[in-house]
Amino acid sequence: MAMEIRLPQLGDGIESADILEVLVKEGDAVSEDQGVVEIETDKATVQVPAGRAGTVAKVHVTPGQSIRIGTLLVTMESPASVAPSATIPAPSADCPAAARVEAAVRKPSPASSNAPAPLHRPAEPPSSAGPTPSSPPPKAARHETPVAQATGNPLPGPQPPAAAADTRPIVPAGPAVRRFARELGVDLRRVTGTGAGGRITRDDLLAVVRSDTRAASKSAAPGSTRDAWGVVRIERLSKVRRTIAEKMRASWSQVARVTNFDDADVTELEQIRQASKGDYAKIGIKLTTLPFALKAVAMALKAHPTINASIDIENDQLILKEYVHLGIAVDTDRGLIVPVLRDADALSISEIARGVGALSERVRGGEFSVEDLRGGTFTVSNLGAVGGTYSTPIVNVPEVAILLLGKSRQMPVVRHDAIVRRLMMPLSLSYDHRLVDGAAAARFLNDVIGYLENPSRLLLVP
């Protein structure tokens, strides 16, 4: 029995994906949960599982290839037989996230007229007539896979000879290491792994890069690309970087951006943080200034609905969001990624701190889904974590505003006719002037500053 594994529907508006790695080769025996192809779409990287145990008959894609939804990935041969009348429903559109591909494969959902193409479908028999090998006695399938449709027809014709199979070794490396290798331009097949069972680690990749750099500094390797001034290395633009570039271009061309700059006196807030961080550390929470800033922004957004909104010019609509989902810009090896902290206005400082820590850890480890990046109503970028004061951040469309936090620093401030030293946090608020007026932006920023300068107000709310 032949089955076809195709690229499933990955989410609204996602029409294509890049093949990062082919994890199997022809002739391999795979289990139902084993990944066969690793793909990247927008900002999520996931593996497409086999869905049913069997043997790989044919691999139809190669690394680096960009494919559309429904493209045939792998053809498999399964020893299990299923009655021709047995039909297993295709996945519904209720599991759109790329990171839920495996869930879509394993959890049944009712078929519908608008359901995406199934991952597995019976392979078409060849048109040429010829003897058909006898089928093995039918065996009871261990359990049915919801997105597979199977017939009792065996795979016709002789199997490809062993010499035609892809003999490239399957390199022992995790998804995060594979991504890092692609970004560095390192071929994993020439890396010796020092991890458990010979697995390749991040340090192994860095060692190869250092070795290559030393060699390149002495002389250009044969076949290296050179421009008029020296050796250059050309890398393929990643899907993540292309997505970021497209969103930045859309923001620059669509948004009438204006930026307001101001400072918040966070002297008292810092005293509270220093006094409390030890207690938070005991329960596994690293208490920084960011959770206080996020809480201040969330509370201010509730009082300024036009900042927590989006604009639809084509339909003459202003969309006011009654929920507060904050996008948190996270600096990663793959670029700036913005996961979303949901219902931030209803969370306490400790809950925000824990939530931000978990989001950042998942994003930097590559363990996040497309759904983690969707639904934001306002974005906060913490430039102070790496240094810097003011900037003009780009609005994350379709949102209408973004706040950048700079690095707090001691400054002389006039208070009650005296010059005193205070800890000041620089703030940069960019907003879409098509919807947000300057006065509205200033009032919103004043409210954020008011919460930061009077942190007890933040501690009194849920």
XYZ file of C-alpha atoms in Angstrom:
462
model
C 0.000 0.000 0.000
C 1.432 3.354 -1.044
C 0.847 6.601 0.817
C 1.721 10.141 -0.160
C 2.847 12.715 2.428
C 2.097 16.244 1.273
C 2.725 19.695 2.752
C -0.384 20.410 4.876
C -2.238 23.681 5.370
C -0.089 25.683 7.814
C -2.264 28.691 8.600
C -4.221 31.582 7.157
C -2.255 33.496 4.565
C 0.598 30.960 4.463
C 0.915 29.604 0.945
C 4.465 28.248 0.852
C 7.333 26.922 2.947
C 11.042 26.244 2.572
C 12.504 22.759 2.843
C 15.236 22.980 5.478
C 16.190 19.330 5.858
C 15.100 15.995 4.420
C 15.300 13.725 7.451
C 14.897 10.369 5.687
C 16.187 8.653 2.562
C 14.741 6.044 0.248
C 14.632 2.623 1.846
C 14.469 3.943 5.431
C 11.992 2.334 7.803
C 10.191 5.047 9.786
C 7.774 5.096 12.700
C 4.480 6.971 12.624
C 5.741 9.854 14.812
C 9.100 10.210 13.066
C 9.713 13.442 11.173
C 10.410 13.035 7.465
C 10.931 16.657 6.391
C 11.791 19.822 8.346
C 10.158 22.971 6.956
C 10.256 26.677 7.712
C 7.389 29.090 7.168
C 7.340 32.737 8.263
C 8.957 32.476 11.713
C 8.193 28.889 12.699
C 10.214 25.745 11.990
C 8.520 22.356 12.335
C 8.873 18.760 11.237
C 6.237 16.995 9.133
C 5.757 13.516 10.671
C 5.247 10.317 8.724
C 1.865 9.712 10.321
C 2.096 5.955 9.814
C 4.877 3.411 10.080
C 6.337 2.220 6.810
C 9.239 2.354 4.376
C 10.281 5.399 2.358
C 9.756 4.600 -1.318
C 10.551 7.997 -2.833
C 11.686 11.455 -1.655
C 10.323 14.207 -3.912
C 11.902 17.354 -2.426
C 15.398 18.647 -1.698
C 16.804 21.039 0.947
C 16.536 24.699 -0.014
C 13.505 24.150 -2.211
C 10.526 26.495 -1.792
C 7.224 24.639 -2.158
C 3.512 25.429 -1.994
C 0.776 23.876 0.149
C -0.164 20.406 -1.102
C 3.223 19.651 -2.684
C 4.175 15.970 -2.563
C 7.004 15.441 -0.065
C 7.512 11.708 0.378
C 5.918 8.518 -0.927
C 5.816 5.672 1.584
C 5.043 1.991 1.407
C 3.174 0.537 4.378
C 2.797 -3.164 5.163
C -0.597 -2.539 6.758
C -3.684 -3.091 4.643
C -6.896 -1.126 4.961
C -10.170 -2.063 3.353
C -10.920 0.023 0.229
C -14.172 1.222 1.772
C -12.394 2.627 4.813
C -12.113 6.390 4.549
C -10.341 8.410 7.203
C -11.259 12.105 7.264
C -8.839 14.780 6.143
C -7.771 17.438 8.631
C -10.021 20.412 9.091
C -8.850 24.032 9.122
C -9.180 24.075 12.903
C -5.462 23.322 13.357
C -3.804 26.094 11.323
C -0.533 26.554 13.218
C 2.615 25.180 11.654
C 3.768 23.925 15.033
C 0.588 21.798 15.272
C 1.337 19.753 12.157
C 1.848 16.688 14.294
C -1.404 17.343 16.157
C -3.218 17.659 12.834
C -1.794 14.306 11.798
C -2.785 12.493 14.966
C -6.042 14.052 16.109
C -9.239 13.327 14.119
C -11.333 16.215 12.887
C -14.455 16.149 10.698
C -13.952 16.534 6.973
C -15.380 19.624 5.352
C -15.614 21.061 1.865
C -12.960 23.657 2.614
C -10.563 21.284 4.392
C -6.934 21.375 3.227
C -5.439 18.618 1.135
C -4.585 15.520 3.223
C -1.020 14.752 4.145
C -1.417 11.192 2.840
C -3.345 9.989 -0.168
C -3.230 6.766 -2.203
C -0.577 6.814 -4.906
C -1.951 6.646 -8.481
C -1.305 3.266 -10.181
C 0.837 3.352 -13.345
C -0.960 3.441 -16.669
C 1.086 0.616 -18.166
C -0.329 -2.866 -17.695
C 1.838 -5.552 -16.234
C 1.981 -8.280 -13.643
C 1.254 -7.156 -10.138
C 3.168 -8.723 -7.276
C 1.065 -10.687 -4.889
C -0.009 -8.766 -1.814
C 1.050 -9.950 1.624
C -1.696 -11.223 3.908
C -3.628 -8.298 5.361
C -2.578 -7.211 8.827
C -4.608 -5.261 11.324
C -3.413 -1.674 11.455
C -2.137 -0.666 14.891
C -4.385 2.373 14.778
C -5.771 4.626 12.080
C -4.168 7.933 11.192
C -6.826 10.670 10.874
C -5.399 12.348 7.779
C -4.567 9.215 5.787
C -6.709 7.662 3.089
C -5.608 4.141 2.273
C -6.601 1.398 -0.142
C -5.741 -2.235 -0.201
C -3.798 -1.847 -3.473
C -0.111 -2.712 -3.097
C 2.570 -0.484 -4.568
C 2.727 -1.757 -8.182
C 5.895 -2.433 -10.113
C 9.374 -3.324 -8.876
C 10.935 -1.282 -6.128
C 13.833 1.049 -7.037
C 17.233 -0.670 -6.823
C 19.282 -0.040 -3.734
C 21.888 1.814 -5.775
C 19.331 4.493 -6.686
C 18.594 5.317 -3.047
C 19.928 8.471 -1.420
C 22.934 7.234 0.530
C 23.688 10.503 2.326
C 24.041 9.891 6.075
C 21.417 11.264 8.443
C 23.403 13.690 10.568
C 22.685 13.441 14.334
C 21.722 17.022 15.204
C 18.682 18.681 16.751
C 16.475 21.258 14.952
C 18.050 24.242 16.743
C 21.574 23.113 15.790
C 20.460 22.521 12.190
C 19.057 26.052 11.993
C 22.252 27.494 13.446
C 24.312 25.539 10.903
C 22.228 26.929 8.034
C 22.664 30.471 9.316
C 26.437 29.953 9.571
C 26.640 28.255 6.184
C 28.158 25.072 7.682
C 27.574 21.660 6.071
C 26.712 19.347 8.960
C 28.168 16.360 7.119
C 31.672 17.686 7.660
C 31.219 18.336 11.394
C 32.317 15.807 14.006
C 29.854 15.715 16.901
C 31.126 15.680 20.466
C 27.740 15.333 22.148
C 26.079 12.207 23.496
C 25.932 9.519 20.815
C 27.964 11.665 18.433
C 25.335 14.416 18.240
C 26.535 17.744 16.902
C 26.416 20.640 19.361
C 26.467 24.403 18.953
C 30.114 24.455 20.128
C 31.040 21.963 17.392
C 29.651 24.367 14.766
C 31.496 27.323 16.260
C 34.728 25.326 16.236
C 34.312 24.655 12.517
C 33.598 28.319 11.823
C 36.694 29.398 13.754
C 38.812 26.877 11.852
C 37.439 28.078 8.516
C 38.040 31.693 9.479
C 41.670 31.000 10.347
C 42.163 29.155 7.081
C 40.527 31.945 5.073
C 42.716 34.556 6.709
C 45.808 32.788 5.348
C 44.609 32.175 1.834
C 41.376 31.965 -0.061
C 40.169 28.407 -0.452
C 39.787 27.069 -4.025
C 36.408 28.026 -5.460
C 35.842 30.918 -3.010
C 33.892 33.876 -4.349
C 35.792 37.136 -4.522
C 34.772 40.680 -5.257
C 37.103 43.534 -6.185
C 38.438 43.805 -2.615
C 38.663 40.277 -1.247
C 36.906 37.060 -0.296
C 33.136 37.170 0.244
C 30.627 34.550 1.303
C 27.152 34.546 -0.223
C 24.345 33.055 1.857
C 20.781 32.332 0.913
C 18.344 34.758 2.537
C 16.373 32.840 5.184
C 12.596 32.746 5.246
C 12.638 34.581 8.583
C 14.770 37.429 7.245
C 12.636 37.683 4.092
C 9.502 37.918 6.237
C 11.055 40.622 8.427
C 12.143 42.554 5.331
C 8.670 42.379 3.797
C 6.987 43.545 7.005
C 9.431 46.424 7.415
C 8.860 47.509 3.814
C 5.084 47.345 4.330
C 5.354 49.394 7.532
C 7.594 51.992 5.918
C 5.325 52.411 2.888
C 1.956 52.324 4.685
C 2.461 53.968 8.077
C 2.686 57.736 8.554
C 5.143 57.300 11.404
C 5.846 59.889 14.086
C 8.010 59.299 17.186
C 7.675 60.978 20.596
C 10.613 60.884 23.044
C 10.399 61.213 26.820
C 11.939 59.974 30.094
C 10.480 58.234 33.120
C 11.964 58.593 36.602
C 12.258 54.964 37.712
C 14.262 55.572 40.899
C 11.528 54.271 43.236
C 10.691 51.426 40.875
C 14.329 50.293 40.901
C 14.381 50.377 44.708
C 11.308 48.131 44.816
C 12.816 45.786 42.228
C 16.103 45.471 44.098
C 14.275 44.791 47.375
C 12.061 42.122 45.769
C 14.301 40.311 43.277
C 15.671 37.934 45.927
C 12.166 36.735 46.844
C 11.307 36.283 43.175
C 14.517 34.354 42.554
C 13.493 31.826 45.231
C 10.445 30.905 43.130
C 12.425 30.761 39.900
C 11.600 34.215 38.491
C 14.222 36.690 37.332
C 12.741 40.083 38.156
C 13.816 42.810 35.722
C 12.352 46.216 34.941
C 10.573 44.865 31.849
C 7.556 43.288 33.644
C 6.833 46.618 35.366
C 7.031 48.436 32.023
C 4.743 45.894 30.353
C 2.189 46.232 33.148
C 2.326 50.017 32.854
C 1.764 49.820 29.090
C -1.101 47.338 29.475
C -2.913 49.519 32.015
C -2.411 52.659 29.919
C -3.775 50.924 26.807
C -7.053 50.223 28.589
C -7.531 53.982 28.975
C -6.445 54.817 25.404
C -8.328 52.518 22.985
C -7.110 54.263 19.831
C -3.551 53.169 20.664
C -4.767 49.571 21.100
C -6.352 49.423 17.657
C -5.804 48.871 13.952
C -7.011 50.728 10.888
C -8.604 49.329 7.720
C -8.430 52.088 5.130
C -9.931 50.031 2.307
C -13.135 49.392 4.266
C -13.149 52.717 6.172
C -12.980 50.919 9.514
C -11.349 51.584 12.864
C -10.923 48.297 14.767
C -10.722 48.874 18.529
C -9.397 45.860 20.437
C -10.991 45.186 23.815
C -8.176 42.786 24.718
C -4.547 43.680 25.410
C -2.051 41.293 23.816
C 1.484 42.668 24.005
C 4.123 41.730 21.454
C 7.570 41.392 23.066
C 10.486 41.897 20.665
C 13.080 39.162 21.320
C 16.600 39.291 19.867
C 17.601 35.838 18.548
C 20.249 34.283 16.306
C 17.626 34.173 13.548
C 16.588 37.814 13.812
C 14.080 39.872 15.793
C 11.047 37.728 16.651
C 7.937 39.085 18.391
C 5.956 36.536 20.456
C 2.730 37.698 22.073
C 1.917 37.853 25.800
C -1.863 37.556 25.934
C -4.211 39.440 28.300
C -1.308 41.329 29.849
C -3.673 43.777 31.573
C -5.107 40.936 33.674
C -1.724 39.572 34.783
C 0.227 40.416 37.933
C 3.871 41.486 37.851
C 5.004 37.970 38.782
C 2.784 36.392 36.106
C 4.131 38.783 33.476
C 7.722 38.059 34.534
C 7.123 34.309 34.332
C 5.295 34.592 31.009
C 7.987 36.748 29.383
C 10.701 34.362 30.576
C 8.888 31.354 29.128
C 8.209 33.096 25.805
C 11.817 34.247 25.427
C 13.148 30.781 26.225
C 10.871 29.110 23.653
C 11.677 31.651 20.960
C 15.451 31.497 21.430
C 15.297 27.702 21.486
C 13.130 27.570 18.372
C 10.327 25.835 20.299
C 7.470 28.160 19.342
C 4.533 28.081 16.962
C 3.052 30.529 14.484
C 0.190 31.082 16.929
C 2.675 32.456 19.479
C 3.370 35.330 17.064
C -0.202 36.282 16.207
C -2.866 38.531 17.680
C -0.700 41.298 19.148
C -2.294 44.708 19.689
C 0.811 46.711 20.727
C 4.548 45.970 20.695
C 7.245 46.725 23.280
C 10.934 46.560 22.354
C 13.551 46.586 25.114
C 16.650 48.233 23.618
C 17.978 48.773 27.144
C 18.794 45.065 27.413
C 21.650 45.532 24.930
C 22.360 49.236 25.516
C 21.178 52.395 23.821
C 18.835 55.204 24.737
C 16.485 56.597 22.086
C 15.475 55.240 18.693
C 12.682 55.463 16.108
C 11.154 51.961 16.170
C 9.157 50.696 13.194
C 5.435 50.131 13.838
C 4.570 46.429 13.688
C 1.631 46.549 11.253
C -1.328 46.120 11.528
C -0.753 47.627 14.992
C -0.655 51.424 15.211
C 2.042 52.024 17.846
C 5.220 50.592 19.379
C 7.164 51.601 22.506
C 10.930 51.251 22.765
C 12.533 51.136 26.225
C 16.073 52.510 26.440
C 18.781 51.785 28.985
C 18.083 53.539 32.295
C 20.879 55.853 33.411
C 21.626 58.256 36.225
C 20.917 61.879 35.273
C 20.794 65.277 37.051
C 17.160 66.339 37.483
C 15.726 69.534 38.949
C 13.303 68.735 41.776
C 11.949 71.385 44.132
C 14.579 73.959 43.109
C 17.406 71.471 43.698
C 19.453 69.354 41.331
C 19.327 65.702 42.343
C 20.538 62.445 40.820
C 17.716 60.260 39.507
C 17.520 57.034 37.502
C 15.838 57.914 34.195
C 14.457 55.483 31.608
C 14.359 56.802 28.007
C 11.140 56.066 26.108
C 10.520 56.250 22.342
C 6.908 55.928 21.162
C 6.356 55.548 17.402
C 2.774 55.701 16.150
C 0.727 55.764 12.971
C -0.342 59.384 12.492
C -3.162 58.276 10.186
C -5.046 57.171 13.287
C -3.178 58.469 16.330
C -2.901 62.215 16.842
C 0.122 63.705 18.571
C -1.917 64.767 21.595
C -3.377 61.263 22.002
C 0.115 59.756 21.817
C 1.431 62.232 24.401
C -1.416 61.486 26.822
C -0.813 57.748 26.479
C 2.910 58.135 27.077
C 2.233 60.372 30.091
C 0.069 57.631 31.598
C 2.824 55.035 31.062
C 5.302 57.372 32.735
C 2.865 57.966 35.604
C 2.673 54.232 36.327
C 6.461 53.823 36.142
C 7.098 56.773 38.448
C 4.496 55.558 40.951
C 5.043 51.788 40.963
C 2.719 51.244 43.917
C -0.156 51.849 41.467
C 1.027 48.826 39.461
C 1.136 46.656 42.573
C -2.425 47.563 43.561
C -3.986 46.231 40.347
C -4.463 42.491 39.633
